[in-house]
Structure formats: C-alpha cells, structure tokens
Amino acid sequence: MYQAPRGTQDILPDEQPYWNYVKSNARQVAHLYGYGAIETPIFEDTQLFLRSVGETSDIVQKEMYTFLDKGENSLTLRPEGTAPIGRAYLEHGLSNQPQPVKLYTIGPFFRYDRPQAGRYRELHQFSYEAIGEIDPALDAEIIAMSWDYLTRLGLRELSIQLNSIGCPICRPHYVEALREYYRGKVAELCLDCQTRLERNPLRLLDCKNRACNAVAESAPRSIDYLGEECSGHFQRLEELLHSLAIPYQINNRLVRGLDYYTKTVFEVYSTETGSQSSLGGGGRYDGLIEQLGGRPTPAVGFAAGLERTILNLKKQGITPPSRPGVVAFVASLGDGTEVAVSRLVAQLRAADIAALQSFGRRSLKSQLKHAHASGARFTLILGPDELATGRVVLRDMEKSTQEAVDQSTVVELLLKGVRGPTPNP
Ligand code: AMP
C-alpha cells in the first residue's frame, strides 16, 4: 500500500472547514490592510534561496528539496515565500508602482524537517510582504495584521515576542560581542553550536539544547548594540504598538533563522501550557531586494503556519463555521424512476439547492441511512406511484415526518425549509 510521503498529509473533506475558515480569514485580513494576492511558482532557481535565505541557515544547510531537472537546471521547491516574492517584485518592475507594494500569498512550502506534531515537510503558510518603505509604522502594521489574523479566528493566549537585530552597520559589533562572550564557554555548548559560533553566532541564542539555553541566558543583548538609526526605529515601533494596544514582550534571544532579517524581528507564540509553538514569525529585511539585484529597498513581512493555526484552533475548541452541507437527498423506489430522479436533482441544483441522488438499487432503508450520513435536511422519495401522479414524498430528516407534495412545489418548499419560516410582517 502506498502512503503519503513522510511529513506530508492529505486534507480530507472533514478537515476542510478548518482550512476554509483559516484561509478566508487570511484573505479578509489581507483585504482590510490593502494587500493584493500574488502566486509564485512552487519551485524556483536554487540560487535564489542560496543568495537570500543564507548559506549558513538551517533551511539551506539541511532542509531544501533541491533537484536537477531534465535540462540540468538546479531547482528547489520553495522553502519560504519572501525570496520568491522579492524576485517577482524585481522581475515585474513593481518598484515603479507606489511604494510600499503590499502582497500576500497562501500556499504550500517544503522543508526537509524532522516531522513531528506541528512540523511537516510540506507546510502551508499565509505570508505577506510590504516592500519599499522604511517607516516603522509599516513594521507596526505588519505586526497588527498578524495579531488581527490570529485573534479574528478566536485564538486566545497568544504572545507576540519582539526584538531588533540591527543592520549591517551595527550588527557586526554585536556579533563580535557575542563571539567574545561565547568563546570562553565553548565547552558548554552542543556540537551544532560549537560549529555555529564562527559561522552564524546569532543562532546560538535560540538553540533548544538545555546547556546552550543556560549559556544564552546571560549573553549580550542585541538591543544594547543598536546604532542610532536602528535604535530610533525600534523606539518608534514600540510607541506605535503601545498606541495600537498590541501586546508584546521583548525577547532578547529572538533572532529568526534566515539571514536576510534586519532591525525588527518578531514571532507569535501560543502561551497555552505545554505548547511553546510558534504560530508565525516575521521581520524587516531591508537588504534582501538589493541582494537579489535590485536597488536598496527596505521591506518587512510575516508568515503564519496554517497547520499550526489549525492545531491551535482545535486545542482551544474553536470550531469553524460550517457551510450548510447537502440539503436534499433524492431516493428512488424502484424501476422506471431513474430519469425522473436525475431530472429532479438537476432541477434542485439549478435552484441552488445542494442535492445528492441515490445510485444503483438499494432498499429505502439503506437510502435513508445514506441520506442521514450525508447530512441531508430533506429526502425526496420518488416511486412509481409518485411518477404517475406528478407528486413526490418530502421527508423532513430532522423531524422524521413526511408528506406527499406536488413536484412543481418542491423547490419552493425546500427553500422555505432551508431558510426557515418567513417572519410575520
Ligand atoms: P518561518 O518561515 O520559519 O519563519 O516559519 C513561519 C511559520 O511557519 C512558523 O511560525 C510555523 O507556524 C510555520 N512553520 C515553519 N516550519 C514549519 C514546518 N516544518 N511545519 C509546519 N509549520 C511550519
């Protein structure tokens, strides 16, 4: 028997209400904040990710699905959405439009990660990017939008964690201070961190290893090393978040895994006991567009994991509003009714009534069982007698009552039943 590849999952019809709920909320929030939809290819030139995400990042080091196509081109299934959107921004001359250009996308991403609860190899994200503006008000808007996306779904017990990791001018001083601090403590670090120390010391701060964690507690803080511009930016962002009543905490150890971040970085966590999972993260990436071959262009973005969002909805007992399911089921009582059944079903669908029909030859009992299982509110039963008289038996599945009615009145009766009684004027 074949199985879905490790770290991927089928999303069956029962799960779809959650996905529809989360995606339609994402689209609604994007609309409210003025973000336009963009869809980029599922795979890109491998170089795009090597040059942007960073050679030393976990994504590039161990998580990319990279392959040669038949033309010997190295392609990579997109592990994240920012670099592809940056590429599209440059390729389509979006820098000529009024800035910032605000774009969002919803779709699958691929990372060769270690699968576990909430961690997949095919994951889905709602990600949004605002390109072409340095104003901290845009950082505040992106954070507010993330908050809105999660809280409009009804999620509670969330915490926004915020930090600033500076820019290429001030960060080297901080990185040197970090190296200095860690050099005396190499023996206490895990093997990974020992090799990260020279390549990418920021990552030592968010290592999950207990010993590294303890060492990181007293490590120098990036906000103490910010230059004047970065420090002013961060201060203004904090003022704006306060004025918007967006709750957040400063987390001095938040660095984010990708190389392109500058200044603001933030992440949203669930604070429920037993769950420290990140629902989404983002930040400013003022150097990325230039790194991809464009003019220096500041930008900021965020990505929320849809699987994580849904896991948290379930944990908190939040059920998505369900669409009305099948409303009518047409059952058949014997030979000669097939054509009439198909016509009746077509007539219902033409009137926007969702309708299912019975196939093959089954007992009425078995058809009613099927009707129940499909969630039908009404069953219409057609037999030879009904055919002869132009009538049909209309069964109310909730009340278990039934009556024979004229076929020509069925649509009207069902619509009334579905919409409920008309209120008295
Ligand atoms: P990142 O792009 O790494 O900043 O991740 C943004 C969000 O995507 C995270 O906060 C998670 O909610 C989600 N995410 C990242 N990696 C995975 C994964 N392997 N499986 C499921 N969700 C993920």
Short mmCIF file of C-alpha atoms in Angstrom, two decimals, residues 100-351:
data_model
loop_
_atom_site.label_atom_id
_atom_site.label_comp_id
_atom_site.label_asym_id
_atom_site.label_seq_id
_atom_site.Cartn_x
_atom_site.Cartn_y
_atom_site.Cartn_z
CA PRO A 100 5.15 50.07 -0.40
CA VAL A 101 3.90 47.29 -2.63
CA LYS A 102 1.85 45.01 -0.39
CA LEU A 103 1.48 41.38 -1.40
CA TYR A 104 0.23 38.20 0.21
CA THR A 105 0.19 34.55 -0.70
CA ILE A 106 -1.33 31.39 0.72
CA GLY A 107 0.13 28.05 -0.29
CA PRO A 108 2.47 25.12 0.30
CA PHE A 109 6.15 25.32 1.20
CA PHE A 110 8.66 22.48 1.51
CA ARG A 111 11.32 21.81 4.12
CA TYR A 112 13.14 18.58 4.80
CA ASP A 113 12.48 18.97 8.52
CA ARG A 114 12.13 16.26 11.20
CA PRO A 115 8.39 15.51 11.14
CA GLN A 116 6.52 15.73 14.45
CA ALA A 117 3.29 17.31 15.73
CA GLY A 118 3.02 20.71 14.05
CA ARG A 119 6.16 20.17 11.96
CA TYR A 120 5.81 18.89 8.43
CA ARG A 121 7.84 18.61 5.26
CA GLU A 122 5.03 20.10 3.24
CA LEU A 123 3.65 23.00 5.24
CA HIS A 124 1.24 25.78 4.33
CA GLN A 125 1.70 29.43 5.11
CA PHE A 126 -0.19 32.68 4.87
CA SER A 127 2.63 35.10 4.22
CA TYR A 128 2.59 38.78 3.44
CA GLU A 129 5.24 41.23 2.45
CA ALA A 130 5.31 45.02 2.21
CA ILE A 131 8.17 46.17 0.01
CA GLY A 132 9.59 49.65 -0.48
CA GLU A 133 9.15 51.51 2.82
CA ILE A 134 11.41 52.05 5.84
CA ASP A 135 8.84 53.72 8.14
CA PRO A 136 8.45 51.79 11.43
CA ALA A 137 4.69 52.38 11.02
CA LEU A 138 4.87 49.63 8.41
CA ASP A 139 6.51 47.24 10.91
CA ALA A 140 3.68 48.13 13.30
CA GLU A 141 1.10 47.50 10.58
CA ILE A 142 2.55 44.06 9.78
CA ILE A 143 2.54 43.13 13.48
CA ALA A 144 -1.02 44.42 13.92
CA MET A 145 -2.07 42.42 10.86
CA SER A 146 -0.56 39.24 12.32
CA TRP A 147 -2.38 39.89 15.57
CA ASP A 148 -5.63 40.51 13.70
CA TYR A 149 -5.26 37.35 11.61
CA LEU A 150 -4.90 35.20 14.74
CA THR A 151 -7.35 36.91 17.07
CA ARG A 152 -10.14 37.23 14.49
CA LEU A 153 -10.10 33.43 14.33
CA GLY A 154 -10.96 33.45 18.04
CA LEU A 155 -7.50 32.34 19.21
CA ARG A 156 -6.54 33.38 22.72
CA GLU A 157 -3.43 33.08 24.89
CA LEU A 158 -1.06 34.46 22.31
CA SER A 159 2.15 36.27 22.88
CA ILE A 160 4.00 38.48 20.44
CA GLN A 161 7.73 38.47 21.04
CA LEU A 162 9.78 41.27 19.61
CA ASN A 163 13.43 42.08 19.13
CA SER A 164 15.70 44.14 16.92
CA ILE A 165 18.82 42.57 15.46
CA GLY A 166 20.19 45.77 13.95
CA CYS A 167 21.55 46.34 10.47
CA PRO A 168 24.81 45.61 8.61
CA ILE A 169 26.33 48.71 10.20
CA CYS A 170 25.65 47.99 13.87
CA ARG A 171 25.25 44.22 13.85
CA PRO A 172 28.95 43.34 13.37
CA HIS A 173 29.71 44.98 16.74
CA TYR A 174 27.04 42.86 18.35
CA VAL A 175 28.18 39.68 16.61
CA GLU A 176 31.72 40.30 17.82
CA ALA A 177 30.48 40.81 21.39
CA LEU A 178 28.53 37.56 21.12
CA ARG A 179 31.56 35.64 19.84
CA GLU A 180 33.65 37.12 22.59
CA TYR A 181 31.11 36.03 25.19
CA TYR A 182 30.76 32.52 23.80
CA ARG A 183 34.43 31.86 23.16
CA GLY A 184 35.03 31.38 26.88
CA LYS A 185 32.16 28.90 27.04
CA VAL A 186 32.68 26.65 24.02
CA ALA A 187 32.99 23.51 26.13
CA GLU A 188 29.46 24.05 27.50
CA LEU A 189 27.86 24.23 24.03
CA CYS A 190 26.30 21.48 21.93
CA LEU A 191 28.27 20.35 18.87
CA ASP A 192 26.00 22.25 16.49
CA CYS A 193 26.56 25.48 18.38
CA GLN A 194 30.29 24.94 18.52
CA THR A 195 30.34 24.99 14.72
CA ARG A 196 27.81 27.82 14.52
CA LEU A 197 29.94 30.07 16.71
CA GLU A 198 32.17 31.26 13.89
CA ARG A 199 29.65 30.95 11.02
CA ASN A 200 26.42 32.28 12.49
CA PRO A 201 26.70 33.15 16.20
CA LEU A 202 23.22 34.74 16.38
CA ARG A 203 21.75 31.26 16.09
CA LEU A 204 23.36 30.24 19.38
CA LEU A 205 20.77 32.34 21.13
CA ASP A 206 17.78 30.25 20.08
CA CYS A 207 19.33 26.78 20.35
CA LYS A 208 16.88 24.43 22.09
CA ASN A 209 19.63 22.45 23.84
CA ARG A 210 19.34 22.86 27.62
CA ALA A 211 23.03 23.62 28.24
CA CYS A 212 23.14 26.17 25.38
CA ASN A 213 19.96 27.68 26.73
CA ALA A 214 21.57 28.28 30.08
CA VAL A 215 24.62 29.92 28.48
CA ALA A 216 22.39 32.11 26.29
CA GLU A 217 20.61 33.49 29.37
CA SER A 218 23.43 35.90 30.13
CA ALA A 219 24.57 36.57 26.57
CA PRO A 220 24.89 40.19 25.38
CA ARG A 221 21.61 41.67 24.06
CA SER A 222 21.33 42.97 20.51
CA ILE A 223 19.24 45.97 21.56
CA ASP A 224 22.22 47.25 23.56
CA TYR A 225 24.30 47.40 20.38
CA LEU A 226 21.87 49.13 18.02
CA GLY A 227 23.16 52.15 16.16
CA GLU A 228 21.26 55.42 16.30
CA GLU A 229 19.02 54.71 13.33
CA CYS A 230 18.10 51.16 14.36
CA SER A 231 17.54 52.21 17.94
CA GLY A 232 15.27 55.11 16.87
CA HIS A 233 13.36 52.75 14.60
CA PHE A 234 12.80 50.29 17.42
CA GLN A 235 11.72 53.01 19.83
CA ARG A 236 9.18 54.37 17.35
CA LEU A 237 7.86 50.87 16.68
CA GLU A 238 7.32 50.32 20.41
CA GLU A 239 5.43 53.63 20.68
CA LEU A 240 3.22 52.65 17.78
CA LEU A 241 2.47 49.21 19.20
CA HIS A 242 1.53 50.79 22.52
CA SER A 243 -0.77 53.26 20.79
CA LEU A 244 -2.43 50.38 18.89
CA ALA A 245 -2.80 48.42 22.15
CA ILE A 246 -0.95 45.47 20.62
CA PRO A 247 0.51 43.42 23.48
CA TYR A 248 4.10 42.24 23.06
CA GLN A 249 7.15 41.26 25.02
CA ILE A 250 10.76 41.95 24.23
CA ASN A 251 12.66 38.72 23.72
CA ASN A 252 16.38 39.36 23.59
CA ARG A 253 17.05 35.91 22.25
CA LEU A 254 14.74 36.11 19.27
CA VAL A 255 16.91 36.14 16.13
CA ARG A 256 14.91 34.20 13.46
CA GLY A 257 16.60 31.62 11.32
CA LEU A 258 17.08 33.38 7.99
CA ASP A 259 20.00 35.61 7.12
CA TYR A 260 18.13 38.40 5.44
CA TYR A 261 16.48 39.92 8.51
CA THR A 262 17.44 43.40 9.71
CA LYS A 263 16.14 45.54 12.57
CA THR A 264 12.69 44.27 13.62
CA VAL A 265 12.13 40.55 14.17
CA PHE A 266 9.04 39.13 15.84
CA GLU A 267 7.28 35.88 16.42
CA VAL A 268 3.83 34.95 17.71
CA TYR A 269 3.59 32.08 20.19
CA SER A 270 0.80 30.23 21.85
CA THR A 271 1.19 30.53 25.62
CA GLU A 272 -1.07 27.59 26.43
CA THR A 273 0.56 25.21 28.84
CA GLY A 274 2.54 22.52 27.15
CA SER A 275 2.72 24.40 23.90
CA GLN A 276 5.51 26.77 23.01
CA SER A 277 4.87 26.50 19.33
CA SER A 278 5.46 29.42 17.06
CA LEU A 279 2.34 30.29 15.10
CA GLY A 280 4.18 32.65 12.82
CA GLY A 281 7.13 34.92 12.52
CA GLY A 282 8.43 37.80 10.52
CA GLY A 283 10.53 40.89 10.41
CA ARG A 284 12.25 43.52 8.36
CA TYR A 285 14.56 42.60 5.52
CA ASP A 286 15.99 45.85 4.22
CA GLY A 287 18.90 44.20 2.38
CA LEU A 288 17.11 41.42 0.51
CA ILE A 289 15.95 43.22 -2.63
CA GLU A 290 19.41 44.64 -3.19
CA GLN A 291 20.92 41.20 -2.59
CA LEU A 292 18.64 39.91 -5.34
CA GLY A 293 19.98 42.51 -7.77
CA GLY A 294 17.63 45.45 -7.18
CA ARG A 295 18.21 48.94 -5.80
CA PRO A 296 18.43 49.21 -1.98
CA THR A 297 14.78 48.69 -0.97
CA PRO A 298 13.53 48.30 2.60
CA ALA A 299 10.80 45.74 3.30
CA VAL A 300 9.01 43.88 6.06
CA GLY A 301 6.93 40.69 6.14
CA PHE A 302 5.36 37.88 8.12
CA ALA A 303 4.44 34.23 7.64
CA ALA A 304 1.93 32.23 9.66
CA GLY A 305 1.84 28.43 9.55
CA LEU A 306 -1.66 27.25 8.65
CA GLU A 307 -1.22 23.77 10.18
CA ARG A 308 -0.12 25.39 13.45
CA THR A 309 -3.04 27.81 13.31
CA ILE A 310 -5.46 24.90 12.88
CA LEU A 311 -3.81 22.82 15.63
CA ASN A 312 -4.29 25.75 17.99
CA LEU A 313 -7.91 26.26 16.94
CA LYS A 314 -8.56 22.62 17.79
CA LYS A 315 -6.68 22.81 21.09
CA GLN A 316 -8.79 25.79 22.08
CA GLY A 317 -12.02 24.09 21.00
CA ILE A 318 -12.77 26.66 18.29
CA THR A 319 -14.91 25.13 15.57
CA PRO A 320 -15.11 26.79 12.18
CA PRO A 321 -18.49 27.95 10.97
CA SER A 322 -19.61 25.11 8.72
CA ARG A 323 -21.14 25.67 5.33
CA PRO A 324 -24.63 24.21 5.03
CA GLY A 325 -23.98 20.66 3.85
CA VAL A 326 -26.07 18.70 1.42
CA VAL A 327 -29.63 19.83 1.79
CA ALA A 328 -31.60 17.35 -0.24
CA PHE A 329 -31.19 13.69 -1.00
CA VAL A 330 -33.32 12.12 -3.72
CA ALA A 331 -34.20 8.48 -3.08
CA SER A 332 -35.73 6.18 -5.62
CA LEU A 333 -38.27 3.43 -5.15
CA GLY A 334 -37.71 1.05 -7.99
CA ASP A 335 -37.63 0.72 -11.71
CA GLY A 336 -38.56 3.44 -14.11
CA THR A 337 -37.74 6.30 -11.75
CA GLU A 338 -34.09 6.83 -12.79
CA VAL A 339 -34.75 9.56 -15.32
CA ALA A 340 -37.17 11.36 -13.01
CA VAL A 341 -34.63 11.18 -10.16
CA SER A 342 -31.87 12.68 -12.31
CA ARG A 343 -34.19 15.41 -13.53
CA LEU A 344 -35.35 16.28 -10.04
CA VAL A 345 -31.76 16.50 -8.79
CA ALA A 346 -30.84 18.76 -11.73
CA GLN A 347 -33.88 20.94 -11.03
CA LEU A 348 -32.80 21.35 -7.37
CA ARG A 349 -29.23 22.21 -8.26
CA ALA A 350 -30.44 24.73 -10.83
CA ALA A 351 -32.26 26.43 -7.94
#
